[in-house]
Structures are given as C-alpha cells and as structure tokens.
mmCIF file of C-alpha atoms in Angstrom:
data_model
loop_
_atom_site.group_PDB
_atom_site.id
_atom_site.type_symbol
_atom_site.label_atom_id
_atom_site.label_comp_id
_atom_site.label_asym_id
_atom_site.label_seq_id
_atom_site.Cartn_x
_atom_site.Cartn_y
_atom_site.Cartn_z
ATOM 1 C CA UNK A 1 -3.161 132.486 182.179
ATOM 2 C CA UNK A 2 -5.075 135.304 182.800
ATOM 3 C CA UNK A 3 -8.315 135.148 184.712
ATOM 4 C CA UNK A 4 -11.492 135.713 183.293
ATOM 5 C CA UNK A 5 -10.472 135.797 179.761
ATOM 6 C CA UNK A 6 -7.992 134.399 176.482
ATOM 7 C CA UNK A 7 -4.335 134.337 176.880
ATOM 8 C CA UNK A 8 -2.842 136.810 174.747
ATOM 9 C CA UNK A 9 -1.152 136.111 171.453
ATOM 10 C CA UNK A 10 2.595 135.559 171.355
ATOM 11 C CA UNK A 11 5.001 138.242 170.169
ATOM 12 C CA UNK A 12 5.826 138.473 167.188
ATOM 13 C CA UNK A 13 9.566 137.578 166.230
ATOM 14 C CA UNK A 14 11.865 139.946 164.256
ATOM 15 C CA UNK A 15 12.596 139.990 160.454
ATOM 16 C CA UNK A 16 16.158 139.259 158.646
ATOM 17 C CA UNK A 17 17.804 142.643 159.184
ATOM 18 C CA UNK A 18 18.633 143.778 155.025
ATOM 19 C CA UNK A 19 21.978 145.384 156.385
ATOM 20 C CA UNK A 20 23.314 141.815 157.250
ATOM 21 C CA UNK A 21 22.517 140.184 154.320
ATOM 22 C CA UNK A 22 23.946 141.976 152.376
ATOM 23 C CA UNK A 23 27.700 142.110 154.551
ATOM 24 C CA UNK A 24 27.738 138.641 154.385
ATOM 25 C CA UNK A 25 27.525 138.091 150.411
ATOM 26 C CA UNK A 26 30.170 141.201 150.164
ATOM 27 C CA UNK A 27 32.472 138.881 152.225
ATOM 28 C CA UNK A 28 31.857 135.864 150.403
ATOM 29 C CA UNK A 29 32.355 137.162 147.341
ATOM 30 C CA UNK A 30 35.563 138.883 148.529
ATOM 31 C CA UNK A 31 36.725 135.166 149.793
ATOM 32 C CA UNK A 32 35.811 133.832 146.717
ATOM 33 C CA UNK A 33 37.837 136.586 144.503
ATOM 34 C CA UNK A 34 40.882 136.157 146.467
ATOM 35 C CA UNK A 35 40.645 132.004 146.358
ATOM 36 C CA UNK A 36 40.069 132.943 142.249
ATOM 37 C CA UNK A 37 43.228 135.370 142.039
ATOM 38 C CA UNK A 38 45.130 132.836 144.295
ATOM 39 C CA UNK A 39 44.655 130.302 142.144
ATOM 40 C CA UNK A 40 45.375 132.051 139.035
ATOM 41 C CA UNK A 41 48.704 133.770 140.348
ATOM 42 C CA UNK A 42 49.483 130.034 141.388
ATOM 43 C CA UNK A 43 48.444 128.124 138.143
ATOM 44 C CA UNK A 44 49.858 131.250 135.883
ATOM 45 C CA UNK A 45 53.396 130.822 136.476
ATOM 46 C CA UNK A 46 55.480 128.131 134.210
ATOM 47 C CA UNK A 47 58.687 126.719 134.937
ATOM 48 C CA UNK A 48 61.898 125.942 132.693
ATOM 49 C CA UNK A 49 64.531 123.720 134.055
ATOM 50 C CA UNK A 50 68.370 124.746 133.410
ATOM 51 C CA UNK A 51 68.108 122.102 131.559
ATOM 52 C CA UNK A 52 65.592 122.666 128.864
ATOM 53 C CA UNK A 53 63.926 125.196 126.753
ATOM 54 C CA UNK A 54 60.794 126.300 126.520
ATOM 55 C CA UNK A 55 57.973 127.297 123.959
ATOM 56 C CA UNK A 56 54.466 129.182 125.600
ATOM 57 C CA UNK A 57 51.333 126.897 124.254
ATOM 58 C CA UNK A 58 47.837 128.742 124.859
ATOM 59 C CA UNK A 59 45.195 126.402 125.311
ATOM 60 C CA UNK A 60 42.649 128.622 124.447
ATOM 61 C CA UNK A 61 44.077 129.662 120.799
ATOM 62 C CA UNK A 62 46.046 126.366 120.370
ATOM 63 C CA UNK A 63 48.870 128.109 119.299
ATOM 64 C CA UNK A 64 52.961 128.539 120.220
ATOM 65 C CA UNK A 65 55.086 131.561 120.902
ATOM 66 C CA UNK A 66 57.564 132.224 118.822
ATOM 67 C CA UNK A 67 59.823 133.044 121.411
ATOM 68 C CA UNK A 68 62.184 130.699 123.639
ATOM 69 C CA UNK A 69 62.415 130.768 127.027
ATOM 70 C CA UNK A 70 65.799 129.567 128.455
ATOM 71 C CA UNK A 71 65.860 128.146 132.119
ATOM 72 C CA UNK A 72 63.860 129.740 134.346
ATOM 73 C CA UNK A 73 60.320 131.119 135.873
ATOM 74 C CA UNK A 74 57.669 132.943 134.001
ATOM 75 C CA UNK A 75 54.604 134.546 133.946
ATOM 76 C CA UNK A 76 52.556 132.936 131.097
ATOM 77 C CA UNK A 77 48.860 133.052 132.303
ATOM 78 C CA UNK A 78 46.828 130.104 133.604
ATOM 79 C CA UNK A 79 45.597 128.787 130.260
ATOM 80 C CA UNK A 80 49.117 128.334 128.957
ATOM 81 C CA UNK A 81 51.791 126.009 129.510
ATOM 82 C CA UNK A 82 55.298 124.881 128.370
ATOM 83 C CA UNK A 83 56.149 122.720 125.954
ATOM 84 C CA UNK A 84 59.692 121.346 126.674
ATOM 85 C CA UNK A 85 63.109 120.901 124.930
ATOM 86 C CA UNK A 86 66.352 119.684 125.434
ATOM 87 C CA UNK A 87 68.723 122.380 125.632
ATOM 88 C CA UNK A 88 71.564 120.011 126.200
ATOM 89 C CA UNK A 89 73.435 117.396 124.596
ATOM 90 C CA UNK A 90 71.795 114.396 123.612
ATOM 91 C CA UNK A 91 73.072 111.238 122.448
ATOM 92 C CA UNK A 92 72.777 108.961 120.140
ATOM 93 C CA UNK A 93 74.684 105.919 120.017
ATOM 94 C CA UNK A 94 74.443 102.400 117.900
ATOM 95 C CA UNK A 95 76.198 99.615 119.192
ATOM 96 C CA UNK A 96 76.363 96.246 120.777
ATOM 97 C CA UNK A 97 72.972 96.224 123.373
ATOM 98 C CA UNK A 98 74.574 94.207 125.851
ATOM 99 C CA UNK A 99 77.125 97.627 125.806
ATOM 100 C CA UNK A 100 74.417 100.093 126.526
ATOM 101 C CA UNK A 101 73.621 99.097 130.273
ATOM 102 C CA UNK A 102 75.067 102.370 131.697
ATOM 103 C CA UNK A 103 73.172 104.717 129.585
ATOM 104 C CA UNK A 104 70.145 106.197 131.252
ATOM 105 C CA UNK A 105 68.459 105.904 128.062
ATOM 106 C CA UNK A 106 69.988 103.124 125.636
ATOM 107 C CA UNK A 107 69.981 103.847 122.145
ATOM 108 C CA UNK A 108 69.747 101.699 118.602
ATOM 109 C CA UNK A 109 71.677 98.218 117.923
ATOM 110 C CA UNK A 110 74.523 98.888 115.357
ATOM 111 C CA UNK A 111 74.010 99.607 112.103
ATOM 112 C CA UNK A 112 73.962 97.533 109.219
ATOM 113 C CA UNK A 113 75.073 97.967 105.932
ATOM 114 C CA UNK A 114 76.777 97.081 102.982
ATOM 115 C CA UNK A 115 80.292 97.783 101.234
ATOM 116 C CA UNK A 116 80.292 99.060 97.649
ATOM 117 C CA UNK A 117 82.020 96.113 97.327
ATOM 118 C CA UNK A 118 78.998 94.109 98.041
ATOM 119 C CA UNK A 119 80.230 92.878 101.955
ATOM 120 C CA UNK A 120 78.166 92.927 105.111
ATOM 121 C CA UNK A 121 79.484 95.704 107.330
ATOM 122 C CA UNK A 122 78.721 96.436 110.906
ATOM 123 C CA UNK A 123 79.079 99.764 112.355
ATOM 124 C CA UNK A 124 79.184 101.225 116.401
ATOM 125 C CA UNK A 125 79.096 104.718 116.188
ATOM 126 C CA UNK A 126 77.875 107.723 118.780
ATOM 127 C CA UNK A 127 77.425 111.337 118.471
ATOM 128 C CA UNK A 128 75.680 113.818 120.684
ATOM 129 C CA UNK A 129 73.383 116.675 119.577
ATOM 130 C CA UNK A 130 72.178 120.214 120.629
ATOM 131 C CA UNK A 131 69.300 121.955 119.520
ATOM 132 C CA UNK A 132 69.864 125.424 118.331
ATOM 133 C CA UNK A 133 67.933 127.781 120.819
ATOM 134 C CA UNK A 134 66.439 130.484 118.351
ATOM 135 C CA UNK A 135 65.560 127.204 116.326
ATOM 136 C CA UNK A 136 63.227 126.303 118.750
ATOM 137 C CA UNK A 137 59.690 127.270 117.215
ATOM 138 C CA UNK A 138 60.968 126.080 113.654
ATOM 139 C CA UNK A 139 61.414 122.351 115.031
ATOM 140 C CA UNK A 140 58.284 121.975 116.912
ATOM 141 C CA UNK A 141 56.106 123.135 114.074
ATOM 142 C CA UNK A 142 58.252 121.233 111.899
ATOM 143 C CA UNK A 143 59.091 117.856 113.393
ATOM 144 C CA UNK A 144 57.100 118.025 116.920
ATOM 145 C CA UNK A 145 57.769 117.929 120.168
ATOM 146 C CA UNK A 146 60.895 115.978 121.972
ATOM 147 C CA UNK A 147 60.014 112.145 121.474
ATOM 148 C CA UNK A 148 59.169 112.498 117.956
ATOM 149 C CA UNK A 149 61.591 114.463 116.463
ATOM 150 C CA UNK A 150 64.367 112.160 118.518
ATOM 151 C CA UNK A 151 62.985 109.425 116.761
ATOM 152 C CA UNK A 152 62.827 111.103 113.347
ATOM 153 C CA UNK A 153 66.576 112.111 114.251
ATOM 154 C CA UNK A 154 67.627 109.026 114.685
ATOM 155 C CA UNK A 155 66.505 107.682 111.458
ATOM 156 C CA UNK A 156 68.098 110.288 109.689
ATOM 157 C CA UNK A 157 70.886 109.129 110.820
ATOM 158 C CA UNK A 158 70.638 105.691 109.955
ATOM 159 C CA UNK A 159 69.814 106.871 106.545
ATOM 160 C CA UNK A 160 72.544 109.205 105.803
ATOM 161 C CA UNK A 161 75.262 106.720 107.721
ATOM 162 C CA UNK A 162 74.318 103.770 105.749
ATOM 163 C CA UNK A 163 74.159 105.596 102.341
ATOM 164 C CA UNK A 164 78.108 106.665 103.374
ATOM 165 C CA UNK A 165 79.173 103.405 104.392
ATOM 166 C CA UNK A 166 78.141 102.412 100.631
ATOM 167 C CA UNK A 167 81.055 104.333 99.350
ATOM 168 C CA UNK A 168 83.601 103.096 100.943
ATOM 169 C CA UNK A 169 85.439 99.206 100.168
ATOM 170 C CA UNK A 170 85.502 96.834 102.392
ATOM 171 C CA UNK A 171 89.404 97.473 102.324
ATOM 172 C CA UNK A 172 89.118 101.106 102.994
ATOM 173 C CA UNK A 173 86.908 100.253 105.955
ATOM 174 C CA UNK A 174 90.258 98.362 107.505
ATOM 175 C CA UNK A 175 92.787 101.045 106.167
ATOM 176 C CA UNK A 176 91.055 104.101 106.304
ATOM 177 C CA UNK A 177 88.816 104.376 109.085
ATOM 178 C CA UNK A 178 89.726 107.819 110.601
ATOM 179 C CA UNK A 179 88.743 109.267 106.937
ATOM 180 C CA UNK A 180 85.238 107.680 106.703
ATOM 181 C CA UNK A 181 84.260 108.816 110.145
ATOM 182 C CA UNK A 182 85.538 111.968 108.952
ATOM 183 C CA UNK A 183 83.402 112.170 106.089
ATOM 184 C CA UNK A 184 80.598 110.578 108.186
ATOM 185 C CA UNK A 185 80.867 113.213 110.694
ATOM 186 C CA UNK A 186 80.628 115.878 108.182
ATOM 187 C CA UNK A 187 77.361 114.297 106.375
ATOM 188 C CA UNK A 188 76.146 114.455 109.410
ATOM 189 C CA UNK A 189 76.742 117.824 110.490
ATOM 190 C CA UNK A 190 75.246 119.620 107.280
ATOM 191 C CA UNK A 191 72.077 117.626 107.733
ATOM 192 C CA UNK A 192 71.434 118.596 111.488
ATOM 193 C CA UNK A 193 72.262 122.190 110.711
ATOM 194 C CA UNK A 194 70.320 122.358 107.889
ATOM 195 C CA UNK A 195 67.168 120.530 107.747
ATOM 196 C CA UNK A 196 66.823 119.392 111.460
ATOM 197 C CA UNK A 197 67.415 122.681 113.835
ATOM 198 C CA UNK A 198 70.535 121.317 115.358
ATOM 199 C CA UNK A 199 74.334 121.486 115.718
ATOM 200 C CA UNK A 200 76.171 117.427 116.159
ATOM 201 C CA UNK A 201 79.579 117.395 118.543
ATOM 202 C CA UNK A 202 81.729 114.050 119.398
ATOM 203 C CA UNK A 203 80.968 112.071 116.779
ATOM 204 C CA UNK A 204 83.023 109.116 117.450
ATOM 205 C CA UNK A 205 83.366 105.973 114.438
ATOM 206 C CA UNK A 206 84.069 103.478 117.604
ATOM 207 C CA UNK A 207 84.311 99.892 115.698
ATOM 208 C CA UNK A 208 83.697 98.281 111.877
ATOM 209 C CA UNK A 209 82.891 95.044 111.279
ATOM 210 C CA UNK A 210 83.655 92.700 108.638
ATOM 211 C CA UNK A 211 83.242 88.943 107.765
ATOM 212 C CA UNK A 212 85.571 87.056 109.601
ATOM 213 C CA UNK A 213 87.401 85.363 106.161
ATOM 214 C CA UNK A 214 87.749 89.193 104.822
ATOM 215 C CA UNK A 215 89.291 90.345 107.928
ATOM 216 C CA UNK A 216 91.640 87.407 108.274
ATOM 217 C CA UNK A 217 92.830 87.928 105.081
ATOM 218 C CA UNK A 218 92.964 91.811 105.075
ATOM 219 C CA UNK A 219 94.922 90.707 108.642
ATOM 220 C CA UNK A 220 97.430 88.737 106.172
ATOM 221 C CA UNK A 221 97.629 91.429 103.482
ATOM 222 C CA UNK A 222 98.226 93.949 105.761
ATOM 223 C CA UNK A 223 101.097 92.090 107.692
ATOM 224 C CA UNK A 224 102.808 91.081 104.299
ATOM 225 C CA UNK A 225 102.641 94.820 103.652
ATOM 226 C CA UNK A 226 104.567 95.566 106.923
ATOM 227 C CA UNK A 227 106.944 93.166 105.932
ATOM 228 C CA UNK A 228 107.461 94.839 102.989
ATOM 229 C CA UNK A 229 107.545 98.254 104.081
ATOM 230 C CA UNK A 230 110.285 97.262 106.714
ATOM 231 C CA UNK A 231 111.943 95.432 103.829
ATOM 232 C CA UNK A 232 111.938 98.562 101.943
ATOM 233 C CA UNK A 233 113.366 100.625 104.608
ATOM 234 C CA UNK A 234 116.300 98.650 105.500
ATOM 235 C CA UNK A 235 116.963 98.598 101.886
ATOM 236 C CA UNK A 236 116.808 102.196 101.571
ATOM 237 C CA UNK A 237 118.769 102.455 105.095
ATOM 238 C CA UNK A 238 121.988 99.926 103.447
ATOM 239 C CA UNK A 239 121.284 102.414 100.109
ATOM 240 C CA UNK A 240 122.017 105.212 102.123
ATOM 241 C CA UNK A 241 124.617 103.644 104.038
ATOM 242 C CA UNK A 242 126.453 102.646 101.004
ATOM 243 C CA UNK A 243 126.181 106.320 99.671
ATOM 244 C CA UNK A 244 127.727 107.716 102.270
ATOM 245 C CA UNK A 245 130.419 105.623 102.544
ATOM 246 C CA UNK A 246 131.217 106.175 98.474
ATOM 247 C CA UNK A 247 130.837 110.385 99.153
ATOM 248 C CA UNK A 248 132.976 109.807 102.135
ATOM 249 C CA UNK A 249 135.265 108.002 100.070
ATOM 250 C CA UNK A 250 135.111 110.518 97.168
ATOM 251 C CA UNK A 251 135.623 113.252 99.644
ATOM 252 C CA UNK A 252 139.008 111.807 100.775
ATOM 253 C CA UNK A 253 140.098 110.805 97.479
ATOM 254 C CA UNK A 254 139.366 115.157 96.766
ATOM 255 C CA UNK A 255 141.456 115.554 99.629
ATOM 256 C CA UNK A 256 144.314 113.650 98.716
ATOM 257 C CA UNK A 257 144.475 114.860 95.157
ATOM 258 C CA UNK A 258 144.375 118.611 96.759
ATOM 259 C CA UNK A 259 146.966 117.616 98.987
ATOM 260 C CA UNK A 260 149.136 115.979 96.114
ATOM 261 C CA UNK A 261 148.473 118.779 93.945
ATOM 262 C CA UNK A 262 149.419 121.288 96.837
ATOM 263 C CA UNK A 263 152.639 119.268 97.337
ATOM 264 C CA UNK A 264 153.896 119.102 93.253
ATOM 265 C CA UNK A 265 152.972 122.825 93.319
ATOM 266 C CA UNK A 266 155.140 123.164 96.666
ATOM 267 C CA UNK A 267 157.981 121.688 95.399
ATOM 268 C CA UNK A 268 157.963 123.094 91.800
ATOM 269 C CA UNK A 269 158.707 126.727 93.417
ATOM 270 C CA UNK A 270 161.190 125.708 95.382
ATOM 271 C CA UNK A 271 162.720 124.061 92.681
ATOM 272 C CA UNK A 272 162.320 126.625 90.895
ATOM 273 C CA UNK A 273 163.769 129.234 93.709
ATOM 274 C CA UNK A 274 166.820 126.808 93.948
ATOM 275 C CA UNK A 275 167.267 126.613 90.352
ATOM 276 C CA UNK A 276 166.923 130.878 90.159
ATOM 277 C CA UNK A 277 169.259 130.963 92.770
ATOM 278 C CA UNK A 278 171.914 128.768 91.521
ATOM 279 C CA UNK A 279 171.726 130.542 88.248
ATOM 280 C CA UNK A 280 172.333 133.918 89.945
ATOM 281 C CA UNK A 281 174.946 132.663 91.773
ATOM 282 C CA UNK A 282 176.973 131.213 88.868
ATOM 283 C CA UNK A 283 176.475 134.401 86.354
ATOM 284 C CA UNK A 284 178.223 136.005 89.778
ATOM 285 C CA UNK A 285 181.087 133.666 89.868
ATOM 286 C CA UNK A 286 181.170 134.223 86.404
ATOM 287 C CA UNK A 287 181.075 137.844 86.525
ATOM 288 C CA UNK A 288 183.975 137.633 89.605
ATOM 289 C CA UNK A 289 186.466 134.964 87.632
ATOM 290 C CA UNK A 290 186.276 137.608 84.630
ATOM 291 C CA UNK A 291 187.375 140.273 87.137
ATOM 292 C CA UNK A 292 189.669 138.044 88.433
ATOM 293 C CA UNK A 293 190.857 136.824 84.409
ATOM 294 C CA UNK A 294 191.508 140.620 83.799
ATOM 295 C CA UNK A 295 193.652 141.079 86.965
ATOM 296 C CA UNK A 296 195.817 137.873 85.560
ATOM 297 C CA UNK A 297 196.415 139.509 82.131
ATOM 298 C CA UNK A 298 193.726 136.821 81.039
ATOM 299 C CA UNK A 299 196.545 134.364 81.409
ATOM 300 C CA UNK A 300 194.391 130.584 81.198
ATOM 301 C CA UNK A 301 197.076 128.981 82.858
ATOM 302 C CA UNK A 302 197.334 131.542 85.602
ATOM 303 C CA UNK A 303 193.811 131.459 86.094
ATOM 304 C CA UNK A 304 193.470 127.939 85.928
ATOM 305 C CA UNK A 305 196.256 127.664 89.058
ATOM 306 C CA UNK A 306 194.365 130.511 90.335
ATOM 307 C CA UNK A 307 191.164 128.265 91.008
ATOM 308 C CA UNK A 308 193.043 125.281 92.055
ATOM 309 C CA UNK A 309 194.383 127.186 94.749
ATOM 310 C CA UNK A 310 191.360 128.741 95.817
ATOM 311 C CA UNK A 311 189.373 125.579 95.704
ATOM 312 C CA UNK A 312 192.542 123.997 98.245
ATOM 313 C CA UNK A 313 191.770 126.770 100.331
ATOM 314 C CA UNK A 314 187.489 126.582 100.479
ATOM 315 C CA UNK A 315 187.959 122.239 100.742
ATOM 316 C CA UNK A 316 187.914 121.224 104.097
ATOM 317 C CA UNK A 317 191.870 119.792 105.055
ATOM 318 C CA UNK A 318 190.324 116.827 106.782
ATOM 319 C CA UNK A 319 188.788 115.949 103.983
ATOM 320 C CA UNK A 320 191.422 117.030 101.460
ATOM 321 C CA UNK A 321 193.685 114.403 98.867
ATOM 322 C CA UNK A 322 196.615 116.154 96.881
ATOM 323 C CA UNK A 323 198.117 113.947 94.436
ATOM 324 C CA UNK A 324 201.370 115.199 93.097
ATOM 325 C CA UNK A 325 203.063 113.961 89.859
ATOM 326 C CA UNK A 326 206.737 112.732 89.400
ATOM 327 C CA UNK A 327 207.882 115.003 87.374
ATOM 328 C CA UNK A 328 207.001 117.396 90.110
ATOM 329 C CA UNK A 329 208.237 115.760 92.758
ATOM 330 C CA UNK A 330 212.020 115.214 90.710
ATOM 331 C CA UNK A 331 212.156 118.802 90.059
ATOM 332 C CA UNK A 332 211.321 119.725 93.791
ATOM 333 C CA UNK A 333 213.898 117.104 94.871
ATOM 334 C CA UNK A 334 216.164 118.666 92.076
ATOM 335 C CA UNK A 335 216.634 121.917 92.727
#
C-alpha cells in the first residue's frame, strides 16, 4: 500500500495471441483429415475368399457391377461392398435324414414320386453344382443372392426329377436303373446350364424304392429269369457241343473217303503199270519165239520141244517133276 494515497490498479493481462489460434485449428483439422482418409483407405477395401465370387454393390446408387471378382482383395470404395457367391461345388443331396449327419449342411428328405405305372417310388439321389463365373451378374439379378437361389435350385430339381421318374415303370426302375439316372442326369444338366447360370457334376442315382409286394415279386421274376437265362445257355453250350462233335465227325468221315479214294486211285495205276508191263513183256516174248520159230524152219514141233527145254532150264531143279511116258522109257531101254 502506498502511503498517502490509492493503491494502483492491477495490470492488465494479455489477449489470445491470433497466431496461435489459428496453428491449433490447422492441426486439428490435419488430425481430423488423416483419421477421415484412414478410415476410408480402411473401410474401402473388400475382400473375396478363394472360395467365393464376388459382385461390387454401391450403396449409394443401389446398383451391381457387372463384373466378377474371383478370390482376392480390392479396392471398391467405402460405400460399396461385396455381395458373395459360391465359386465351388455345392451339393445337393435327397435321402434318408437320419443319413445326412456328416454333411455340414444337410439337404432335402428323398423324393417322392410316382411310376407311370401308377406305384409309389422313393428316390436318394445327390449331385453337386458350380456356378458359372461370367454368369455371375445374370443370377443375382435373376434369382438373388446365395440362399435364395439355392432354394429355388433345389426345387427345380425336385420338379424336373419327379416329372422323369413319371416315365419310367416300376419294372424299369428295378432293371434299368443306370439308364434313368442317365437320363436324369442329363435333364438336369440342360436346365442348370440353361435357365439357372450353372454347370451340375457327380450326379449319382444312389437307391429306388418300391412297395415291398412289387419288389418281392420283381425279386421272383427276376430270379426265374436267371434261371432261365442259365437254362438257355447250357442248352446252347450241349447245342454247340453236339455240333462240334457232328463237324468233327463229318471231318473224319472227309478224311477217310480222301484217304479211300487216294488208295483205289493208288492201286488202279499200279495195276495199271503191272498190267502195261506184262503186256510189253509178252508182245516181247512174242516177238523173240517168232525169231526163234524162223531159226527152227517154223517147225511147231521143234519149237514146241524148244520151250519145254527152255522152261526145264529157267524152273528151279529143287523144285522140278519130270514125268516120262512108257513108250519113252521102252525105246530108251530099247536101243
């Protein structure tokens, strides 16, 4: 206090410096820019599992890209997002329920239908599916996204596979089974190509049932038809059997007949040499006793004593019998 008069006012304090101000909203803006980018950079990417395929929605226009995007991570902007697909196989599978526990996700009961015949029929069947990738934007905006085109699927299928089994006879259904889930198959293939965006693999007709009295007695028919076919084939078998035992038989009958023909033939030329060569030989004796008849004066008697004596001479003695008359033997004694 200061004597002798008032204390003096207090000083007066200094005003916001301008300068500072504004450094401080420069910064916070700057903060608040990069928190903004950050966020947009973060929120702007979309990602597409190996496993799927993806279409870019905009939330702003509400509308899809044409384009698919296979696995993967994207750029697509903060106000956009992916709308998922399958890109791999998918099944679908009817059977027995209690059958299903395995399956991640378990599919319909089997399918019921009729014979053209008029019978109940049950069917367990599975098949897997694959949507075609450049089909992508064509089955959203035709069918929807994944749950309810699956369904939709699915009922087509129960459609087209109970129309088929309507075809088919109860009996075919027992004999011909690999051709109706042939034809099945292919019904089935045309429609997912054509109308639903996707290709089917492994379809697989797994088991068909029929009233138990049908398929006791198509169990009957079909044994009796065994039995007939192996009756059949042993009969064909002794038919055969017999056959070749008669061309066996005719065969060496052929033979023989060659043989005895080859034989006659055989002995007719050497007959026939023996016969040519006899004849030869006698027109030569001929020819040599009419040498021999010339040399004798052709004397008979001469020539008759002449061959006497030569056959004496070419008979073995041994074997040799001269008989001589009386008369001959008085006039050797005689004289």
């Amino acid at each position: 206090m200061r004597l002798g008069g008032q204390e003096p006012a207090p000083a007066a304090r200094p005003g916001p410096d301008a300068s500072d101000f504004m450094s401080n909203n420069r910064l916070g803006a700057a903060i608040s820019f990069g928190l903004a980018l950050a966020i947009v950079l973060i929120y702007g990417f979309g990602n597409v599992e190996v496993t799927e395929y993806g279409l870019n929605y905009s939330l702003v226009t509400r509308k899809v890209d044409h384009n698919t995007y296979p696995s993967g991570r994207y750029w697509i902007g903060p106000l956009n997002h992916f709308l998922k697909f399958p890109s791999i196989l998918t099944t679908i599978q009817f059977s027995d329920l209690s059958m299903q526990t395995d399956l991640i996700e378990r599919g319909d009961d089997t399918l019921k239908s009729r014979t053209r015949d008029g019978l109940d029929v049950s069917i367990e069947l599975s098949f897997q599916y694959q949507i075609t990738a450049h089909k992508v934007h064509e089955l959203y905006t035709n069918l929807g996204p994944y749950a309810d085109f699956h369904k939709l699927f699915v009922r087509l299928a129960i459609d087209r596979l109970t129309e088929a089994a309507t075809a088919y006879s109860a009996t075919e259904f027992f004999t011909s089974r690999t051709i109706i889930g042939k034809s099945m198959e292919k019904q089935l293939k045309k429609d997912f190509n054509d109308r639903l965006f996707s290709n089917v693999y492994s379809f697989q007709l797994r088991t068909v049932s029929l009233p138990n009295e049908f398929e006791s007695a198509i169990q009957e028919t079909e044994v009796m038809r065994q039995d007939l076919q192996v009756a059949d084939a042993e009969q064909n078998a002794t038919r055969v059997s017999l056959e070749t035992q008669l061309i066996q038989a005719q065969k060496r009958t052929k033979v023989r007949a060659n043989k005895g023909e080859a034989e006659a033939a055989a002995v007719l030329l050497a007959n026939k040499a023996d016969i040519e060569q006899y004849v030869a030989m006698q027109h030569k004796s001929a020819d040599s006793y009419g040498n021999v008849l010339r040399e004798l004066g052709s004397s008979e008697g001469s020539m008759l004593e002449y061959m006497q004596a030569r056959v004496l001479r070419d008979h073995p003695a041994d074997k040799t019998v001269v008989g001589m008359s009386m008369r001959a033997l008085t006039t050797n004694v005689g004289g």
